[in-house]
Short mmCIF file of C-alpha atoms and ligand atoms in Angstrom, two decimals:
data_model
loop_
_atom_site.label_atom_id
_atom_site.label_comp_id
_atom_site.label_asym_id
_atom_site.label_seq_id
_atom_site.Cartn_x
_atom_site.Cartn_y
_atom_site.Cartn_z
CA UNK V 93 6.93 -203.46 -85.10
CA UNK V 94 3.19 -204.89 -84.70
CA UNK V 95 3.38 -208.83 -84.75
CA UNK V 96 0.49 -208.94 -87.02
CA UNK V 97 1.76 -207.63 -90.08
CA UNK V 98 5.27 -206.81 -90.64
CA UNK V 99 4.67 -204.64 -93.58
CA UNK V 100 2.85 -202.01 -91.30
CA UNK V 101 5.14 -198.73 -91.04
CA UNK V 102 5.43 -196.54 -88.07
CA UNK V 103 4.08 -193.06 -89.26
CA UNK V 104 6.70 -190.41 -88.88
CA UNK V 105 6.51 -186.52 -89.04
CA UNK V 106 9.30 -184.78 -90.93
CA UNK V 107 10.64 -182.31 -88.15
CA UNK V 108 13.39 -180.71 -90.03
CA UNK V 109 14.81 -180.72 -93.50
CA UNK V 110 18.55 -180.23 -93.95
CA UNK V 111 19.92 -179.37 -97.28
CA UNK V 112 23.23 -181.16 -97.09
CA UNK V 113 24.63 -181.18 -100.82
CA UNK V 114 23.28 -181.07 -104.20
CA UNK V 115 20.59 -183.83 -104.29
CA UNK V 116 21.43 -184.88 -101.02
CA UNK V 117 18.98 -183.91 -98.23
CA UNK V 118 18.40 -185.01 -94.32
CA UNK V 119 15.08 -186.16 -92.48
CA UNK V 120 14.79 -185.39 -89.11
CA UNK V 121 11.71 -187.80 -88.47
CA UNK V 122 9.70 -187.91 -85.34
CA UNK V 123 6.76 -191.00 -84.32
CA UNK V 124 3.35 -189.71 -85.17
CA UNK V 125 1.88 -191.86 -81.87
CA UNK V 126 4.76 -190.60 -78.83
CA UNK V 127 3.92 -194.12 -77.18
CA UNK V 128 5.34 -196.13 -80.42
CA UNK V 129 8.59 -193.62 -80.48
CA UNK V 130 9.20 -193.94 -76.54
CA UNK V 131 9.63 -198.54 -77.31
CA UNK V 132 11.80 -198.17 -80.32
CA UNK V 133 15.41 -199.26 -80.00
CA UNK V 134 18.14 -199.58 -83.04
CA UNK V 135 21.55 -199.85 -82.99
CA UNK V 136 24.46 -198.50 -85.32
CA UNK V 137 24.15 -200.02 -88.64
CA UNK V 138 20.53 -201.11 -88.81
CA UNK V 139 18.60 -199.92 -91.34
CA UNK V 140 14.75 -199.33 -92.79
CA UNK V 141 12.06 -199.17 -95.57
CA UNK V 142 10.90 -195.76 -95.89
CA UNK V 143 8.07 -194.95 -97.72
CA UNK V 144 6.00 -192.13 -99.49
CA UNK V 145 2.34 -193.24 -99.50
CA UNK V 146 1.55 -194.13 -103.19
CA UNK V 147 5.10 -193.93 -104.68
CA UNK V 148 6.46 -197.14 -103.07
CA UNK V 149 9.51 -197.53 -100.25
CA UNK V 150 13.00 -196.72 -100.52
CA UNK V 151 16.22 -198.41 -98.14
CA UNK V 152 18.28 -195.80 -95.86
CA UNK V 153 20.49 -196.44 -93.01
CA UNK V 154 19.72 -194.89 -89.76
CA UNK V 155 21.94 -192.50 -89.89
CA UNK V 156 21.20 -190.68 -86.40
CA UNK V 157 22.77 -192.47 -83.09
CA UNK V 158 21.00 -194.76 -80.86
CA UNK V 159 22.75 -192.90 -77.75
CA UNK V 160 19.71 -189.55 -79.42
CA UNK V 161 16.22 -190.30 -78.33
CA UNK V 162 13.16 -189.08 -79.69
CA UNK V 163 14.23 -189.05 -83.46
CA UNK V 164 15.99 -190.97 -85.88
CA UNK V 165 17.32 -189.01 -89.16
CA UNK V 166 18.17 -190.51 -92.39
CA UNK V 167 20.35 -189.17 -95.39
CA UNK V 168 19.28 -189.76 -98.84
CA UNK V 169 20.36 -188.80 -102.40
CA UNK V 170 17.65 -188.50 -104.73
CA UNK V 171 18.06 -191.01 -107.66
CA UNK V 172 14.95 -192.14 -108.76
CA UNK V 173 10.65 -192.67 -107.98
CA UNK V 174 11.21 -193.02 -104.09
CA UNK V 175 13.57 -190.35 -103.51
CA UNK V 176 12.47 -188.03 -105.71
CA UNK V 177 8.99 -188.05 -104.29
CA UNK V 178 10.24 -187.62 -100.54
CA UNK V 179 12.69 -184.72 -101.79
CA UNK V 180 9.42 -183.15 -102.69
CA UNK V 181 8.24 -183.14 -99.02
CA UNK V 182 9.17 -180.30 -95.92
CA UNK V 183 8.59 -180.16 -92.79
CA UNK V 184 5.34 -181.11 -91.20
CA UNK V 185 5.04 -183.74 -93.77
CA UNK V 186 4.25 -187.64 -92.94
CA UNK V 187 6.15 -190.69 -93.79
CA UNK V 188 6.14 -194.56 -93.19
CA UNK V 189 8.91 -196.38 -91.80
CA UNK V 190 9.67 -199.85 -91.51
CA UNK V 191 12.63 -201.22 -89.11
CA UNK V 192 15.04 -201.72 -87.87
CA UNK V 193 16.48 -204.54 -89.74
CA UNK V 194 19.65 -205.72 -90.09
CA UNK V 195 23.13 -206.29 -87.70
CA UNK V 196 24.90 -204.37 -85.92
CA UNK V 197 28.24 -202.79 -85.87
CA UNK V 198 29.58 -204.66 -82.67
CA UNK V 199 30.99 -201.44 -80.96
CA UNK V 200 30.81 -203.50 -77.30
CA UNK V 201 33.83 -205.51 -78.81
CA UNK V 202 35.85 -202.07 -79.84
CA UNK V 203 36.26 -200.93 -76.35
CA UNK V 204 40.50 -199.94 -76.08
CA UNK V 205 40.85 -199.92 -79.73
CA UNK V 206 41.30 -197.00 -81.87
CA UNK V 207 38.61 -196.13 -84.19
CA UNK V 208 39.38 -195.37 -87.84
CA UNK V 209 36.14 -194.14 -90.04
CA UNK V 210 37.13 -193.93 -93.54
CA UNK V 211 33.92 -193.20 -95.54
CA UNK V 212 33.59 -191.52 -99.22
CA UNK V 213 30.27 -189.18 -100.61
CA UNK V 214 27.03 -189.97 -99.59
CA UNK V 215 28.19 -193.20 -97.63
CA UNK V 216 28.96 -191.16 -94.74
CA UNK V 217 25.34 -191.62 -93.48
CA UNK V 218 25.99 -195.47 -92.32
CA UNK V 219 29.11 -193.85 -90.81
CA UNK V 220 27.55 -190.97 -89.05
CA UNK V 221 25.71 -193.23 -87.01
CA UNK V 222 28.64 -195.58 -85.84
CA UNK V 223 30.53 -191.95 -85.21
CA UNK V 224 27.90 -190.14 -83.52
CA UNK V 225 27.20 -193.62 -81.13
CA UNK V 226 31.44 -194.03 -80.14
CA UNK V 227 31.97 -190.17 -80.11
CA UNK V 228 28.76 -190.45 -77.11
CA UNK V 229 31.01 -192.86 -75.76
CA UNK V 230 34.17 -191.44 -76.40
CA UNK V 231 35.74 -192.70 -73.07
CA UNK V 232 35.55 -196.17 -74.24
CA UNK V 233 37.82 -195.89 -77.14
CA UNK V 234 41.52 -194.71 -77.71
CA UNK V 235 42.77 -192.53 -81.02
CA UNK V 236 39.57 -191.48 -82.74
CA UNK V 237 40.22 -190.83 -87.03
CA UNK V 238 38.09 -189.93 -89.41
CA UNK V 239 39.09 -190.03 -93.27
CA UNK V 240 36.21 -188.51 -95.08
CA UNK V 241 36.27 -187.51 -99.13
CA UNK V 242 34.26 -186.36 -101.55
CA UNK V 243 34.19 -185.36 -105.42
CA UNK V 244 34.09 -181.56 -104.67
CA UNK V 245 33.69 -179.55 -101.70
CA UNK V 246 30.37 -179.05 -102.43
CA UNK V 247 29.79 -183.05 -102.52
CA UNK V 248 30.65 -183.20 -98.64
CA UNK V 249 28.07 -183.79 -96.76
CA UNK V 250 27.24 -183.19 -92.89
CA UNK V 251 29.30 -179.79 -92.82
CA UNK V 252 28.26 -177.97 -89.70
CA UNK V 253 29.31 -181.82 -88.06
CA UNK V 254 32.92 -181.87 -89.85
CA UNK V 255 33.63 -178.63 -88.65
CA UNK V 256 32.38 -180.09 -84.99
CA UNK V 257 34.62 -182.84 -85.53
CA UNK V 258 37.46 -180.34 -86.53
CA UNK V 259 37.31 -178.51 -83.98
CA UNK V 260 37.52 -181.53 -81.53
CA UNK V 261 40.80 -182.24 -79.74
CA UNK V 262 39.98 -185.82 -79.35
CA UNK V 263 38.81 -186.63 -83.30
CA UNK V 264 41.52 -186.44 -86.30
CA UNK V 265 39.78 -185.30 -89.23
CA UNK V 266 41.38 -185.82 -92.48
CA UNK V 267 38.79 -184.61 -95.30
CA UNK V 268 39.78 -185.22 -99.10
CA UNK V 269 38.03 -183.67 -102.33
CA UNK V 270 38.91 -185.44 -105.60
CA UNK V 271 41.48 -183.38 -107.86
CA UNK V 272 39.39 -181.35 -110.00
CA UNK V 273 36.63 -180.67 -106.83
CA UNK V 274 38.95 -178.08 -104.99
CA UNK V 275 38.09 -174.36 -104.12
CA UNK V 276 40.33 -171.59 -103.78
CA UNK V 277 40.09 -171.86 -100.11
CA UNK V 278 40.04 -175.22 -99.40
CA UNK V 279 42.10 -176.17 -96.65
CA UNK V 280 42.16 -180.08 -97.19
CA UNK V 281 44.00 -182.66 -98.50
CA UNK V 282 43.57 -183.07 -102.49
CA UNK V 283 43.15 -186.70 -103.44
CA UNK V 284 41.22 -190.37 -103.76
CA UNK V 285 40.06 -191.57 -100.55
CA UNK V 286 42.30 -194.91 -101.12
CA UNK V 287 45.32 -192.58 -102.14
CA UNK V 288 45.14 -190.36 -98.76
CA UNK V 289 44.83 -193.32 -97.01
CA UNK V 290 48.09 -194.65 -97.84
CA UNK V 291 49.64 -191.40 -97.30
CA UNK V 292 48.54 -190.71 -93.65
CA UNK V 293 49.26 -194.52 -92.76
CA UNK V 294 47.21 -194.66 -90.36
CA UNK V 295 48.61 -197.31 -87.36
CA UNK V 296 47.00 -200.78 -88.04
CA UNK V 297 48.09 -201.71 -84.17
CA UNK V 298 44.83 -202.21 -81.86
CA UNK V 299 42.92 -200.15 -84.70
CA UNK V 300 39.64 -201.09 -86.44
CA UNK V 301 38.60 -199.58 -89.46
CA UNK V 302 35.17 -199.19 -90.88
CA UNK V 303 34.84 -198.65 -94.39
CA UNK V 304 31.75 -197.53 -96.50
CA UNK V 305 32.04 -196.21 -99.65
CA UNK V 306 30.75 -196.45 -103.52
CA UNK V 307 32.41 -200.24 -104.65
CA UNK V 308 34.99 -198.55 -106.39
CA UNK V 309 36.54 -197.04 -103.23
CA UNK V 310 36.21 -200.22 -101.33
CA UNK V 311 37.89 -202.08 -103.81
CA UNK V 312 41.04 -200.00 -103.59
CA UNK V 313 41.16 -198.83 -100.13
CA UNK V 314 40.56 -202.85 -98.64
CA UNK V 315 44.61 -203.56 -100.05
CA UNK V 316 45.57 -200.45 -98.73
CA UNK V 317 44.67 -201.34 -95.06
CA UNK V 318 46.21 -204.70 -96.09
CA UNK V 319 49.08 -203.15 -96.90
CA UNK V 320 49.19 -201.18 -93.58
CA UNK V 321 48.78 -204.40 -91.30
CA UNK V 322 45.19 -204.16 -90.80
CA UNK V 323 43.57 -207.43 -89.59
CA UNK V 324 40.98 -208.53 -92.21
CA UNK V 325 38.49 -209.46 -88.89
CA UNK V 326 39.33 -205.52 -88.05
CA UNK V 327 38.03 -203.90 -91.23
CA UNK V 328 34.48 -203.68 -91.55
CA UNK V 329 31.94 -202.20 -94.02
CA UNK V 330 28.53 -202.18 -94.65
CA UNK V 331 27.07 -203.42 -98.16
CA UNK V 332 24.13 -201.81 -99.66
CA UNK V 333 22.43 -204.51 -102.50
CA UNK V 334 19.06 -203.81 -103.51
CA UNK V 335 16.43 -204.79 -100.79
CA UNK V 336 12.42 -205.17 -100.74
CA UNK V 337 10.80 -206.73 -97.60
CA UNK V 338 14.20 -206.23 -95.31
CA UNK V 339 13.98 -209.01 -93.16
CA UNK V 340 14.53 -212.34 -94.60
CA UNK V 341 11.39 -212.98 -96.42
CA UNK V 342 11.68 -211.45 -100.45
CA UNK V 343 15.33 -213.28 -101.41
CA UNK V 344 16.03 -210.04 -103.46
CA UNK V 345 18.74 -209.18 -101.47
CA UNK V 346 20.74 -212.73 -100.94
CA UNK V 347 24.31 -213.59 -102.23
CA UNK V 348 24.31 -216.89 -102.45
CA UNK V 349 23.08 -218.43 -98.89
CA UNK V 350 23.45 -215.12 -97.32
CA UNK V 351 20.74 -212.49 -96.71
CA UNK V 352 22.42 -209.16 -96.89
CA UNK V 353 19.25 -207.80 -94.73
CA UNK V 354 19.46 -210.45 -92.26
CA UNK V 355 22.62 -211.16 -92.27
CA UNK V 356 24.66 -208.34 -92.48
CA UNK V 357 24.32 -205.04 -93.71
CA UNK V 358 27.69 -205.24 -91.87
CA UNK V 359 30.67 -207.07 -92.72
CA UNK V 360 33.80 -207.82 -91.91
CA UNK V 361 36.45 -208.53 -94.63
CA UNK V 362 36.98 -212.06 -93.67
CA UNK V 363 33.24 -212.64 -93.84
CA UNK V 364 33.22 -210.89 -97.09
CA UNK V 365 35.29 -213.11 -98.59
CA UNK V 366 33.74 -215.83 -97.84
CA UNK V 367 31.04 -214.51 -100.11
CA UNK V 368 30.50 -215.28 -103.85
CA UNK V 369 31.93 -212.63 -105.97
CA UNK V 370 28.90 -211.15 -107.24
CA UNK V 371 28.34 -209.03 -104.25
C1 FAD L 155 21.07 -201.29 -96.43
C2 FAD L 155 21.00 -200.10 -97.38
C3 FAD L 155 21.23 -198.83 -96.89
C4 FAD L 155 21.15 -197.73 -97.75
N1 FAD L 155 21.34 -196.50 -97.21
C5 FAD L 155 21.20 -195.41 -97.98
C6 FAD L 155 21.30 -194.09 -97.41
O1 FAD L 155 21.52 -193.93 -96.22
N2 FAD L 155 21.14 -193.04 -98.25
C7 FAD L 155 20.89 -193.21 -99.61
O2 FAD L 155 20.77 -192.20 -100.32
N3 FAD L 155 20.79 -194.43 -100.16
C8 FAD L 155 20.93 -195.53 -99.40
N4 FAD L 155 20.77 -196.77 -99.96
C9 FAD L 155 20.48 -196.87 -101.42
C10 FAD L 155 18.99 -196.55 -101.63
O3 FAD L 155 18.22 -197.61 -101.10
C11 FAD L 155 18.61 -196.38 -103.12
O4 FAD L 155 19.39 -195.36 -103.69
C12 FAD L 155 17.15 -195.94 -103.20
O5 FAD L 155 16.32 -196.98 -102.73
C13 FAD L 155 16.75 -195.58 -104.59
O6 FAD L 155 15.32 -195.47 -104.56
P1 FAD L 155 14.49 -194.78 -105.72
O7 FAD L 155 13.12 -195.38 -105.70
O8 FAD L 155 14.55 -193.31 -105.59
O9 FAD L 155 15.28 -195.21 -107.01
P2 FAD L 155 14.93 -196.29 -108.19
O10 FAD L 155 13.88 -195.58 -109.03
O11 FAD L 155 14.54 -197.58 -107.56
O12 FAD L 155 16.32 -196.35 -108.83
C14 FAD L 155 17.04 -195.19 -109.29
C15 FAD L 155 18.45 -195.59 -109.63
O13 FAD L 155 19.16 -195.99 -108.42
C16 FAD L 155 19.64 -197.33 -108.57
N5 FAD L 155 19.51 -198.00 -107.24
C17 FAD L 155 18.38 -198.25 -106.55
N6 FAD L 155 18.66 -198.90 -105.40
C18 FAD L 155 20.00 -199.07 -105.39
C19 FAD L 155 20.92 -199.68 -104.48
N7 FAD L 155 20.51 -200.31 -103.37
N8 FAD L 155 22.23 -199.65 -104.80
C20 FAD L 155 22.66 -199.07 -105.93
N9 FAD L 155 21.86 -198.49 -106.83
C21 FAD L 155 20.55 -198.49 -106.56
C22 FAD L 155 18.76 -197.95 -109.62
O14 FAD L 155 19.41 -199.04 -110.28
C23 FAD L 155 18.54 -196.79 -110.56
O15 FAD L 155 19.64 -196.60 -111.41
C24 FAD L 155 20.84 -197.91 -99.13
C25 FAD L 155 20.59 -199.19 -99.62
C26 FAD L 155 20.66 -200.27 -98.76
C27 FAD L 155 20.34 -201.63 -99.28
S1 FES L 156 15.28 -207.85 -98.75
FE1 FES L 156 13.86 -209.48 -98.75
S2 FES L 156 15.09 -211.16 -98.24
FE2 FES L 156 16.45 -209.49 -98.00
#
């Protein structure tokens, strides 16, 4: 970012539009000036402002890997001024972007564990990143699970990658529709993302989980990996309150003494609870 004013945004080019679910679309965004794109570095679970000149900015994870140069991507569901206005753009279009900010997941520390990614709807974006970054790594890491769900089959997002991951001998992929949001042929479990969960037990035992959800699933898949054995310094997530400047400066974001864009987005459970409720 330039030193001189942190509000600048890089300019980005939309390279490719991916419809991914009703509402839900993906940016493939390249740097306008090739110099500024060839010094930027993230890593999994930063995130930035992105903005639509005019309209205002709007927070997304990265949701491409680090181990990808030349792009990042992000996933967003349209729900209001910011959104709406970039789902109007294609290809060829230009946005701002602002970033990274934030932590990190610390995936240096995971090396010999086993990897369990239990995400639900549109959170798998935060996720695909983290994935995408151990999966280019995959040596590093034992058993490799992935507990995805949705409200319908429609609702999943990322489905040319879950049939990747599918198809993969080294990834379990357990995907989950909510009852109700099941097709004739769907061939996956039928369930609540906490409730599937519980019934594939997944082995707490050198595992770490990451977790990102909407708040409800949290809430009720947290006991579950309690339940299991999980380590509360072994389950993280990633926590998505409202944010305006991103790094420190605004105190829109802040629970109590903690800055959720400085300090996190990412979390693990015994740091959440350390944290006022109201989070
Ligand atoms: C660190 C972080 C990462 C995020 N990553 C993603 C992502 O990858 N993809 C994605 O689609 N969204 C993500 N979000 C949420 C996203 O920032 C908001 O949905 C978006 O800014 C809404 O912008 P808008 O101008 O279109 O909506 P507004 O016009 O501002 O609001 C529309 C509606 O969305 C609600 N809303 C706005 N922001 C939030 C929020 N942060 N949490 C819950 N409700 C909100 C408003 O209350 C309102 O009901 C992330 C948020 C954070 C803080
Ligand atoms: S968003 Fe401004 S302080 Fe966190």
């Amino acid at each position: 970012m330039s030193e001189k004013n942190l509000y600048l945004p890089y300019l980005m080019r939309i390279d490719k539009v991916t419809e991914e679910a009703p509402s839900v679309k993906t940016f493939r965004l390249k740097f306008v000036n090739e110099e500024e794109g060839k010094k930027f570095t993230f890593k999994a679970g930063q995130f930035g402002e992105y903005s639509v000149f005019g309209e205002g900015e709007s927070t997304f994870c990265i949701a491409s890997s680090p181990t990808r140069d030349g792009y990042i991507e992000c996933t967003f569901r349209q729900a209001g001024r910011v959104t709406t206005a970039l789902a109007n753009l294609g290809e060829g279009d230009t946005v701002g972007f602002r970033g990274p900010y934030g932590n990190v997941f610390p995936i240096d520390d995971w090396k010999g564990k086993n990897l369990l990614f239990i995400a639900g709807g549109i959170a798998l974006p935060p996720m695909r990143c983290v994935i995408w970054n151990c999966l280019d790594l995959r040596e590093n890491f034992k058993d490799f699970t992935i507990v995805y769900g949705a409200k319908s089959v429609n609702d999943l997002v990322y489905k040319h990658e879950l049939k990747e991951w599918e198809e993969r001998p080294d990834v379990n992929l357990i995907t989950t529709v909510d009852p109700g949001g099941e097709t004739p042929d769907w061939k996956g479990e039928v369930g609540f993302v906490p409730t599937i969960v519980e019934k594939t037990a997944p082995k707490a035992e050198n595992t770490i989980a990451i977790v990102c959800g909407p708040p409800i699933m949290i809430k009720f898949t947290f006991p579950v990996l309690e339940k299991l054995g999980f380590k509360e310094e072994n389950i993280y997530t990633t926590l998505e309150n409202r944010m305006k400047c991103g790094f420190g400066k605004c105190g829109r974001c802040n629970v109590g003494k903690v800055f959720v864009c400085k300090d996190g987005p990412v979390f693990n459970l015994t740091q959440l609870k350390d944290l006022p409720p109201e989070y």
